[in-house]
Amino acid sequence: MPDDGRKVSVACTVNGREHTLRVHPLARLLDVLREELHLTGSKEGCGEGECGACSVLINGELVNSCLVPALQVDGARITTIEGIAPADALHAVQDAFIEAGGSQCGICTPGMIVAAVNLLERVPEPTEEDIRVGLAGNLCRCTGYTKIFEAVVRACRQTRPQVKA
Amino acid sequence: MRSYLYEYELVSPPNLAEALALMAREPGAWKPFAGGTDLMVLLEAGKLPHKKFFSLWHLRELKGIRISPEAVTLGALTTYTEVLRHPVLQQEFPLLWRAAAETGGVATQNRGTLGGNIANASPAADSPPALLVYDAELELMSARGSRWVPYHGFHTGYKQMDLRSDELIRSLRLPRVTRSRKHYYRKVGARKAQAISKVVFAGVAELEGDVVRDIRIAVGSVAPTVLRCVRTESVLRGHKVNPATIAGAQAALAGEIAPIDDIRSTMSYRRRVSLNLLEDFLQSCLDSKR
């Protein structure tokens, strides 16, 4: 292992499990998640914070994990796509993406779902503008976005009791 | 090509005093690292020349927004998200609010900071034009103490700042103005969201009828630094807004900016758009509905 002395201990909770990692302080959170913890759901698209494929939540806030140095998650609570729903279950947003056809090639999907879940936590009844702003940092080259926006609308209908006329 | 990580250091001083002591011990050797939205991109691209950094992200002394009757003081680590969530900023400093809304997506707004946007010193940055027209002041701090400087004049050349090698930006202060003002902000990029500007324009004006009592204009992406356009302002101050003064102000602005051709736009496009935005701003001053 080269220059192991430059590594530091980083203690954090990932999807409810506590970890103490030995990593370079500038290692990208994305690489730590994928290579140290084998959580390969978060994808690398651009590696420069433009595409959102690597979106995760740190203490409930959406971030691009390719731009977060490992040192800065010491003490943090991280949620990745693997922790969005309990094992063997799907989150309402995931169900809605399947039903609405919000996923095609799939590379943007984990980040898109994490961003959508974060949006619905902040804004439970989003307008179309809220959805567009909330997902503006997540690029998709397949769907044309319309089915993704439909999935988010569908997900908030499912998470709330229907109002009867 | 990606950087070789083991050439780099990132340390984590426990508090601001320790961070300042680190800078004092080896002036210029250690540089601050805030939310990483610029530095991590350079690191990944193999284009980060400086090698030793200390993280500010956890330092409480650089966080928080304080409101007094005279001013709003923002810690240098204030994120765009915190700007967007603050009702006083939205109400009284709407151009800063707009700049925050137009910077990246939610994930970037959660990590990008005002202090970082200033210290990164890009002439294309979104928040500096708004800070310039609101007469922002900066608190620069070192182990020797702190000093307040006007933000106007802080950028001395491309990526050059009036910041000593043992100093960091601790906070920003915006004086509150109760008088009614016209606020104008336009960011022109290749697309509406998630784009770096070709031209960014901020303006604030106080009018009496159609006479300009006071005015501030700042533009980005058209000079080596973000530019406060003092000559254009002086052409307008005390004068009626009409086609002749608009033309005079455009001539002054054309002499003040120094746009170039680069990957995002061309000199002539930037000049044309800057002059058009100035006209649009001045027209909007006459239209109470805009």
Short mmCIF file of C-alpha atoms in Angstrom, two decimals:
data_model
loop_
_atom_site.label_atom_id
_atom_site.label_comp_id
_atom_site.label_asym_id
_atom_site.label_seq_id
_atom_site.Cartn_x
_atom_site.Cartn_y
_atom_site.Cartn_z
CA MET A 1 0.00 0.00 0.00
CA PRO A 2 1.70 3.27 -1.05
CA ASP A 3 2.23 6.00 1.54
CA ASP A 4 -0.13 4.36 4.00
CA GLY A 5 0.84 6.97 6.58
CA ARG A 6 -1.20 9.56 4.67
CA LYS A 7 -4.41 7.65 5.37
CA VAL A 8 -6.74 8.78 8.13
CA SER A 9 -9.55 7.16 10.11
CA VAL A 10 -13.02 8.26 9.10
CA ALA A 11 -15.99 7.11 11.18
CA CYS A 12 -19.39 7.39 9.53
CA THR A 13 -22.75 5.68 9.33
CA VAL A 14 -23.72 4.36 5.91
CA ASN A 15 -27.30 3.15 5.42
CA GLY A 16 -27.62 2.68 9.18
CA ARG A 17 -24.38 0.72 9.63
CA GLU A 18 -21.39 2.22 11.43
CA HIS A 19 -18.02 2.03 9.68
CA THR A 20 -14.52 3.13 10.56
CA LEU A 21 -12.53 3.43 7.37
CA ARG A 22 -8.80 3.94 6.69
CA VAL A 23 -8.74 6.17 3.64
CA HIS A 24 -6.83 9.01 2.06
CA PRO A 25 -8.49 12.23 3.29
CA LEU A 26 -9.04 13.41 -0.30
CA ALA A 27 -10.40 10.10 -1.56
CA ARG A 28 -13.73 10.75 -3.22
CA LEU A 29 -16.71 9.60 -1.18
CA LEU A 30 -17.94 7.91 -4.38
CA ASP A 31 -14.82 5.72 -4.56
CA VAL A 32 -14.96 4.91 -0.84
CA LEU A 33 -18.58 3.78 -1.17
CA ARG A 34 -17.96 1.70 -4.28
CA GLU A 35 -14.51 0.26 -3.62
CA GLU A 36 -14.24 0.03 0.17
CA LEU A 37 -17.89 -0.69 1.02
CA HIS A 38 -18.84 -2.35 -2.29
CA LEU A 39 -21.93 -0.16 -2.59
CA THR A 40 -21.84 0.07 -6.37
CA GLY A 41 -25.34 1.50 -6.82
CA SER A 42 -23.96 5.06 -6.90
CA LYS A 43 -22.58 5.58 -10.42
CA GLU A 44 -19.83 7.73 -11.82
CA GLY A 45 -21.03 9.74 -14.80
CA CYS A 46 -18.94 12.85 -15.26
CA GLY A 47 -16.80 12.92 -12.11
CA GLU A 48 -17.10 16.70 -11.97
CA GLY A 49 -20.42 17.41 -10.28
CA GLU A 50 -22.39 18.05 -13.46
CA CYS A 51 -24.50 14.90 -13.90
CA GLY A 52 -25.78 13.72 -10.51
CA ALA A 53 -25.28 9.98 -11.18
CA CYS A 54 -23.31 9.73 -7.91
CA SER A 55 -25.96 11.51 -5.77
CA VAL A 56 -26.15 10.41 -2.12
CA LEU A 57 -27.48 12.02 1.04
CA ILE A 58 -25.17 13.30 3.78
CA ASN A 59 -27.10 14.05 6.97
CA GLY A 60 -30.22 14.19 4.80
CA GLU A 61 -28.80 16.71 2.28
CA LEU A 62 -28.26 15.83 -1.39
CA VAL A 63 -24.62 15.87 -2.57
CA ASN A 64 -22.55 14.70 -5.51
CA SER A 65 -20.37 12.04 -3.87
CA CYS A 66 -17.66 12.51 -6.54
CA LEU A 67 -16.97 15.99 -5.09
CA VAL A 68 -16.89 15.13 -1.38
CA PRO A 69 -13.51 14.29 0.16
CA ALA A 70 -13.68 11.36 2.58
CA LEU A 71 -12.29 13.44 5.45
CA GLN A 72 -15.40 15.64 5.41
CA VAL A 73 -17.80 12.77 6.12
CA ASP A 74 -16.18 11.94 9.46
CA GLY A 75 -19.10 11.74 11.90
CA ALA A 76 -21.71 11.96 9.12
CA ARG A 77 -24.77 9.85 8.34
CA ILE A 78 -24.79 8.78 4.69
CA THR A 79 -27.66 7.28 2.72
CA THR A 80 -27.01 5.71 -0.69
CA ILE A 81 -29.46 4.23 -3.19
CA GLU A 82 -28.95 0.87 -1.40
CA GLY A 83 -30.35 2.39 1.80
CA ILE A 84 -33.32 4.28 0.33
CA ALA A 85 -35.71 1.40 1.09
CA PRO A 86 -35.51 -1.56 3.50
CA ALA A 87 -33.92 -4.74 2.09
CA ASP A 88 -36.15 -6.57 -0.42
CA ALA A 89 -38.58 -3.65 -0.57
CA LEU A 90 -38.88 -0.69 -2.89
CA HIS A 91 -39.43 2.95 -2.00
CA ALA A 92 -42.60 4.51 -3.46
CA VAL A 93 -40.35 6.55 -5.78
CA GLN A 94 -38.69 3.36 -7.07
CA ASP A 95 -42.08 1.75 -7.70
CA ALA A 96 -43.24 4.86 -9.51
CA PHE A 97 -40.13 4.90 -11.76
CA ILE A 98 -40.89 1.31 -12.80
CA GLU A 99 -44.57 2.01 -13.45
CA ALA A 100 -44.02 5.28 -15.31
CA GLY A 101 -41.06 4.04 -17.36
CA GLY A 102 -38.77 6.58 -15.67
CA SER A 103 -35.74 4.36 -16.16
CA GLN A 104 -34.25 3.28 -19.48
CA CYS A 105 -30.50 2.57 -19.63
CA GLY A 106 -30.38 2.90 -15.85
CA ILE A 107 -27.14 4.80 -15.30
CA CYS A 108 -28.82 7.99 -14.07
CA THR A 109 -31.54 6.11 -12.17
CA PRO A 110 -29.90 5.63 -8.73
CA GLY A 111 -28.93 9.31 -8.54
CA MET A 112 -32.27 10.41 -9.96
CA ILE A 113 -34.13 8.38 -7.32
CA VAL A 114 -31.99 9.68 -4.45
CA ALA A 115 -32.59 13.25 -5.67
CA ALA A 116 -36.33 12.61 -6.05
CA VAL A 117 -36.60 11.10 -2.56
CA ASN A 118 -34.73 14.11 -1.17
CA LEU A 119 -37.06 16.49 -3.05
CA LEU A 120 -40.19 14.80 -1.64
CA GLU A 121 -38.74 14.96 1.87
CA ARG A 122 -38.25 18.73 1.50
CA VAL A 123 -41.33 19.45 -0.62
CA PRO A 124 -43.99 16.76 -0.11
CA GLU A 125 -46.34 18.24 -2.74
CA PRO A 126 -44.05 19.62 -5.44
CA THR A 127 -45.22 21.65 -8.41
CA GLU A 128 -43.81 20.80 -11.83
CA GLU A 129 -41.37 23.70 -11.36
CA ASP A 130 -40.27 22.26 -7.97
CA ILE A 131 -39.61 18.91 -9.64
CA ARG A 132 -37.63 20.53 -12.47
CA VAL A 133 -35.52 22.53 -10.00
CA GLY A 134 -35.12 19.59 -7.61
CA LEU A 135 -33.82 17.32 -10.38
CA ALA A 136 -31.93 19.99 -12.39
CA GLY A 137 -28.59 18.54 -11.25
CA ASN A 138 -29.39 15.04 -12.54
CA LEU A 139 -28.87 14.44 -16.24
CA CYS A 140 -30.62 11.70 -18.23
CA ARG A 141 -29.80 11.02 -21.90
CA CYS A 142 -32.60 8.48 -22.54
CA THR A 143 -35.99 9.41 -21.20
CA GLY A 144 -36.34 13.05 -22.20
CA TYR A 145 -37.26 13.59 -18.52
CA THR A 146 -41.05 13.58 -19.00
CA LYS A 147 -41.48 10.03 -17.67
CA ILE A 148 -39.17 10.86 -14.77
CA PHE A 149 -41.30 13.87 -13.81
CA GLU A 150 -44.41 11.68 -14.16
CA ALA A 151 -42.83 9.13 -11.82
CA VAL A 152 -42.24 11.77 -9.16
CA VAL A 153 -45.85 12.96 -9.42
CA ARG A 154 -47.04 9.35 -9.22
CA ALA A 155 -44.85 8.72 -6.17
CA CYS A 156 -46.31 11.62 -4.21
CA ARG A 157 -49.84 10.44 -5.02
CA GLN A 158 -48.94 7.02 -3.61
CA THR A 159 -47.36 8.30 -0.42
CA ARG A 160 -50.43 10.39 0.45
CA PRO A 161 -54.04 9.29 0.94
CA GLN A 162 -56.19 10.23 -2.04
CA VAL A 163 -58.50 13.17 -1.52
CA LYS A 164 -61.99 12.13 -2.57
CA ALA A 165 -64.07 14.65 -4.48
CA MET B 1 -5.60 12.41 -16.07
CA ARG B 2 -6.52 11.91 -12.42
CA SER B 3 -4.17 13.26 -9.81
CA TYR B 4 -2.03 10.89 -7.75
CA LEU B 5 -3.75 11.33 -4.38
CA TYR B 6 -0.69 10.58 -2.28
CA GLU B 7 0.96 13.79 -3.52
CA TYR B 8 -1.81 15.67 -1.71
CA GLU B 9 -2.64 16.42 1.89
CA LEU B 10 -5.89 17.44 3.56
CA VAL B 11 -5.80 18.05 7.30
CA SER B 12 -8.53 19.00 9.69
CA PRO B 13 -7.68 21.65 12.31
CA PRO B 14 -10.10 21.34 15.26
CA ASN B 15 -11.01 25.03 15.36
CA LEU B 16 -10.42 28.39 13.63
CA ALA B 17 -7.53 29.37 15.92
CA GLU B 18 -5.67 26.18 15.00
CA ALA B 19 -6.39 26.74 11.31
CA LEU B 20 -4.98 30.29 11.50
CA ALA B 21 -1.95 29.03 13.45
CA LEU B 22 -1.29 26.48 10.69
CA MET B 23 -1.35 29.26 8.07
CA ALA B 24 0.89 31.48 10.25
CA ARG B 25 3.51 28.76 10.78
CA GLU B 26 4.05 28.18 7.05
CA PRO B 27 2.61 31.16 5.15
CA GLY B 28 1.41 30.13 1.70
CA ALA B 29 1.99 26.42 2.30
CA TRP B 30 -1.56 25.56 3.39
CA LYS B 31 -4.72 26.61 1.61
CA PRO B 32 -8.31 26.44 2.83
CA PHE B 33 -10.66 23.78 1.44
CA ALA B 34 -14.40 24.41 1.90
CA GLY B 35 -17.16 22.43 0.12
CA GLY B 36 -14.90 21.11 -2.66
CA THR B 37 -17.18 21.96 -5.60
CA ASP B 38 -14.28 23.61 -7.44
CA LEU B 39 -11.20 21.97 -5.89
CA MET B 40 -12.42 18.36 -6.25
CA VAL B 41 -13.08 18.99 -9.95
CA LEU B 42 -9.51 20.22 -10.43
CA LEU B 43 -8.13 17.32 -8.39
CA GLU B 44 -10.03 14.79 -10.49
CA ALA B 45 -8.81 16.44 -13.70
CA GLY B 46 -5.17 16.42 -12.55
CA LYS B 47 -5.16 20.23 -12.59
CA LEU B 48 -4.78 21.12 -8.91
CA PRO B 49 -1.29 22.64 -8.60
CA HIS B 50 -1.39 23.32 -4.86
CA LYS B 51 -0.78 20.20 -2.75
CA LYS B 52 -1.49 20.99 0.93
CA PHE B 53 -4.96 21.88 2.14
CA PHE B 54 -6.86 22.16 5.40
CA SER B 55 -10.58 21.55 5.65
CA LEU B 56 -12.85 24.36 6.85
CA TRP B 57 -16.10 22.45 6.47
CA HIS B 58 -16.57 21.65 10.17
CA LEU B 59 -15.50 25.06 11.57
CA ARG B 60 -18.47 26.64 13.36
CA GLU B 61 -16.69 30.01 13.52
CA LEU B 62 -17.20 30.37 9.75
CA LYS B 63 -20.88 29.42 9.69
CA GLY B 64 -24.19 31.14 10.24
CA ILE B 65 -26.13 34.19 9.09
CA ARG B 66 -26.56 37.03 11.61
CA ILE B 67 -29.02 39.86 11.21
CA SER B 68 -28.60 43.26 12.87
CA PRO B 69 -30.56 46.45 12.15
CA GLU B 70 -27.66 47.75 10.03
CA ALA B 71 -26.31 44.70 8.26
CA VAL B 72 -26.51 41.03 7.42
CA THR B 73 -23.31 39.14 8.24
CA LEU B 74 -22.75 35.78 6.56
CA GLY B 75 -20.09 33.29 7.59
CA ALA B 76 -17.76 32.44 4.71
CA LEU B 77 -19.08 28.85 4.79
CA THR B 78 -22.66 29.97 4.11
CA THR B 79 -23.92 27.65 1.38
CA TYR B 80 -26.19 28.61 -1.51
CA THR B 81 -28.88 26.47 0.10
CA GLU B 82 -28.63 28.53 3.29
CA VAL B 83 -28.93 31.73 1.22
CA LEU B 84 -32.04 30.31 -0.51
CA ARG B 85 -33.66 29.39 2.82
CA HIS B 86 -33.16 32.82 4.42
CA PRO B 87 -36.22 35.11 4.20
CA VAL B 88 -34.28 38.35 4.87
CA LEU B 89 -31.86 37.62 2.02
CA GLN B 90 -34.72 36.81 -0.35
CA GLN B 91 -36.53 40.00 0.64
CA GLU B 92 -33.70 42.53 0.85
CA PHE B 93 -30.92 41.04 -1.28
CA PRO B 94 -32.88 39.32 -4.05
CA LEU B 95 -29.93 39.32 -6.47
CA LEU B 96 -27.86 37.22 -4.08
CA TRP B 97 -30.85 34.93 -3.72
CA ARG B 98 -31.17 34.69 -7.52
CA ALA B 99 -27.44 34.03 -7.91
CA ALA B 100 -27.70 31.20 -5.36
CA ALA B 101 -30.71 29.74 -7.19
CA GLU B 102 -28.85 29.83 -10.51
CA THR B 103 -25.66 28.21 -9.20
CA GLY B 104 -25.64 24.52 -10.14
CA GLY B 105 -28.30 22.11 -8.93
CA VAL B 106 -29.40 21.27 -5.39
CA ALA B 107 -26.33 19.10 -4.70
CA THR B 108 -23.95 21.91 -5.67
CA GLN B 109 -26.00 24.46 -3.72
CA ASN B 110 -25.65 22.25 -0.62
CA ARG B 111 -21.85 22.22 -0.82
CA GLY B 112 -20.82 25.45 -2.57
CA THR B 113 -20.07 28.37 -0.25
CA LEU B 114 -19.99 32.16 -0.67
CA GLY B 115 -16.45 32.34 0.73
CA GLY B 116 -15.35 29.64 -1.68
CA ASN B 117 -17.01 31.38 -4.61
CA ILE B 118 -15.05 34.56 -3.77
CA ALA B 119 -11.71 32.89 -3.03
CA ASN B 120 -11.87 30.71 -6.14
CA ALA B 121 -11.79 34.10 -7.88
CA SER B 122 -13.36 33.02 -11.15
CA PRO B 123 -14.47 36.01 -13.26
CA ALA B 124 -17.49 33.86 -14.23
CA ALA B 125 -18.70 33.25 -10.66
CA ASP B 126 -22.42 33.81 -10.05
CA SER B 127 -22.57 35.45 -6.63
CA PRO B 128 -19.80 38.13 -6.83
CA PRO B 129 -21.73 40.54 -9.11
CA ALA B 130 -24.60 40.51 -6.60
CA LEU B 131 -22.18 41.03 -3.70
CA LEU B 132 -20.56 43.95 -5.54
CA VAL B 133 -23.80 45.85 -6.17
CA TYR B 134 -24.82 45.38 -2.52
CA ASP B 135 -21.55 47.00 -1.32
CA ALA B 136 -20.36 43.84 0.45
CA GLU B 137 -17.41 43.97 2.82
CA LEU B 138 -15.14 41.04 3.64
CA GLU B 139 -13.62 40.10 6.96
CA LEU B 140 -10.13 38.74 6.34
CA MET B 141 -8.63 36.92 9.28
CA SER B 142 -5.20 35.68 10.25
CA ALA B 143 -3.47 34.78 13.50
CA ARG B 144 -2.57 38.50 13.64
CA GLY B 145 -6.21 39.54 13.82
CA SER B 146 -8.95 40.51 11.42
CA ARG B 147 -9.50 43.37 9.00
CA TRP B 148 -12.54 44.46 7.02
CA VAL B 149 -12.11 45.45 3.38
CA PRO B 150 -14.62 46.52 0.73
CA TYR B 151 -15.29 43.64 -1.66
CA HIS B 152 -15.01 46.16 -4.51
CA GLY B 153 -11.27 46.15 -5.25
CA PHE B 154 -10.59 42.78 -3.59
CA HIS B 155 -9.95 41.03 -6.91
CA THR B 156 -6.82 42.67 -8.30
CA GLY B 157 -6.34 40.62 -11.48
CA TYR B 158 -7.16 37.23 -12.99
CA LYS B 159 -7.30 34.89 -9.98
CA GLN B 160 -5.42 37.55 -7.94
CA MET B 161 -6.77 38.85 -4.63
CA ASP B 162 -5.89 41.26 -1.84
CA LEU B 163 -5.48 38.27 0.48
CA ARG B 164 -2.24 37.72 2.37
CA SER B 165 -0.69 34.27 2.48
CA ASP B 166 -1.72 33.72 6.12
CA GLU B 167 -5.27 35.08 5.73
CA LEU B 168 -8.61 33.51 4.97
CA ILE B 169 -12.07 34.96 4.38
CA ARG B 170 -14.01 34.65 7.61
CA SER B 171 -17.26 36.46 6.82
CA LEU B 172 -19.10 38.86 4.51
CA ARG B 173 -21.22 41.82 5.52
CA LEU B 174 -24.03 43.38 3.48
CA PRO B 175 -25.34 46.77 4.66
CA ARG B 176 -29.14 46.82 4.85
CA VAL B 177 -30.91 49.53 2.84
CA THR B 178 -34.48 50.43 3.71
CA ARG B 179 -35.01 52.75 0.73
CA SER B 180 -36.90 51.24 -2.17
CA ARG B 181 -34.54 49.95 -4.88
CA LYS B 182 -34.82 48.31 -8.27
CA HIS B 183 -32.95 44.99 -8.40
CA TYR B 184 -31.95 43.30 -11.67
CA TYR B 185 -30.06 40.05 -12.29
CA ARG B 186 -29.50 38.08 -15.48
CA LYS B 187 -27.25 35.10 -16.03
CA VAL B 188 -26.80 34.20 -19.69
CA GLY B 189 -25.40 30.71 -20.32
CA ALA B 190 -25.64 27.92 -22.88
CA ARG B 191 -28.69 26.54 -21.07
CA LYS B 192 -30.89 27.76 -18.24
CA ALA B 193 -29.75 25.38 -15.50
CA GLN B 194 -26.34 23.97 -14.58
CA ALA B 195 -24.33 26.18 -16.92
CA ILE B 196 -21.38 28.49 -16.36
CA SER B 197 -22.19 32.03 -17.50
CA LYS B 198 -21.27 33.64 -20.79
CA VAL B 199 -22.30 36.95 -19.19
CA VAL B 200 -23.71 37.61 -15.74
CA PHE B 201 -25.16 41.03 -14.92
CA ALA B 202 -26.35 42.54 -11.62
CA GLY B 203 -27.79 46.01 -11.11
CA VAL B 204 -29.37 47.97 -8.27
CA ALA B 205 -30.86 51.44 -8.75
CA GLU B 206 -32.67 54.06 -6.72
CA LEU B 207 -34.87 56.30 -8.80
CA GLU B 208 -36.88 59.44 -8.23
CA GLY B 209 -39.38 59.44 -11.06
CA ASP B 210 -37.16 58.73 -14.05
CA VAL B 211 -34.02 60.26 -12.50
CA VAL B 212 -31.29 57.91 -11.28
CA ARG B 213 -30.44 58.91 -7.69
CA ASP B 214 -27.95 56.10 -7.12
CA ILE B 215 -26.93 53.03 -9.06
CA ARG B 216 -24.62 50.03 -8.87
CA ILE B 217 -23.74 47.79 -11.81
CA ALA B 218 -21.51 44.70 -11.81
CA VAL B 219 -20.81 42.14 -14.53
CA GLY B 220 -19.08 38.78 -14.69
CA SER B 221 -17.34 36.82 -17.49
CA VAL B 222 -16.37 39.99 -19.39
CA ALA B 223 -13.05 40.92 -17.77
CA PRO B 224 -10.16 39.25 -15.88
CA THR B 225 -12.15 39.77 -12.67
CA VAL B 226 -15.77 40.28 -11.81
CA LEU B 227 -16.21 43.97 -12.55
CA ARG B 228 -18.00 46.80 -10.74
CA CYS B 229 -18.74 49.29 -13.55
CA VAL B 230 -18.08 52.59 -11.79
CA ARG B 231 -17.69 54.69 -14.96
CA THR B 232 -21.01 53.48 -16.33
CA GLU B 233 -22.61 54.24 -12.97
CA SER B 234 -21.23 57.79 -12.94
CA VAL B 235 -22.60 58.47 -16.43
CA LEU B 236 -26.07 57.58 -15.13
CA ARG B 237 -26.08 59.01 -11.60
CA GLY B 238 -28.22 62.17 -11.39
CA HIS B 239 -29.54 61.80 -14.93
CA LYS B 240 -32.90 60.92 -16.47
CA VAL B 241 -33.23 57.50 -18.03
CA ASN B 242 -33.95 58.14 -21.73
CA PRO B 243 -32.58 56.86 -25.05
CA ALA B 244 -29.69 59.34 -24.97
CA THR B 245 -28.49 58.41 -21.46
CA ILE B 246 -28.94 54.71 -22.21
CA ALA B 247 -26.72 55.10 -25.30
CA GLY B 248 -24.17 57.07 -23.26
CA ALA B 249 -24.15 54.41 -20.54
CA GLN B 250 -23.71 51.66 -23.14
CA ALA B 251 -20.71 53.50 -24.60
CA ALA B 252 -19.21 53.79 -21.11
CA LEU B 253 -19.83 50.11 -20.41
CA ALA B 254 -18.26 49.09 -23.73
CA GLY B 255 -15.12 50.96 -22.63
CA GLU B 256 -15.11 49.37 -19.20
CA ILE B 257 -15.45 45.69 -20.01
CA ALA B 258 -12.76 43.61 -21.71
CA PRO B 259 -14.38 40.38 -22.91
CA ILE B 260 -12.41 37.65 -24.68
CA ASP B 261 -13.08 34.64 -26.91
CA ASP B 262 -12.95 31.39 -24.94
CA ILE B 263 -14.59 27.96 -24.77
CA ARG B 264 -17.91 29.36 -23.56
CA SER B 265 -18.46 32.36 -25.81
CA THR B 266 -16.94 35.07 -27.97
CA MET B 267 -15.80 38.61 -27.34
CA SER B 268 -18.38 40.14 -29.64
CA TYR B 269 -21.30 38.10 -28.25
CA ARG B 270 -20.34 39.02 -24.70
CA ARG B 271 -20.02 42.71 -25.57
CA ARG B 272 -23.39 42.77 -27.39
CA VAL B 273 -25.20 40.91 -24.57
CA SER B 274 -23.65 43.11 -21.85
CA LEU B 275 -24.88 46.25 -23.60
CA ASN B 276 -28.31 44.71 -24.20
CA LEU B 277 -28.62 43.72 -20.56
CA LEU B 278 -27.68 47.24 -19.46
CA GLU B 279 -30.45 48.62 -21.66
CA ASP B 280 -32.91 46.03 -20.35
CA PHE B 281 -31.98 46.91 -16.76
CA LEU B 282 -32.46 50.64 -17.37
CA GLN B 283 -35.77 50.07 -19.18
CA SER B 284 -36.92 47.92 -16.27
CA CYS B 285 -36.21 50.85 -13.93
CA LEU B 286 -38.89 52.85 -15.77
CA ASP B 287 -41.42 50.04 -15.69
CA SER B 288 -43.00 49.68 -12.26
CA LYS B 289 -44.43 46.28 -13.20
CA ARG B 290 -41.02 44.65 -13.82
#
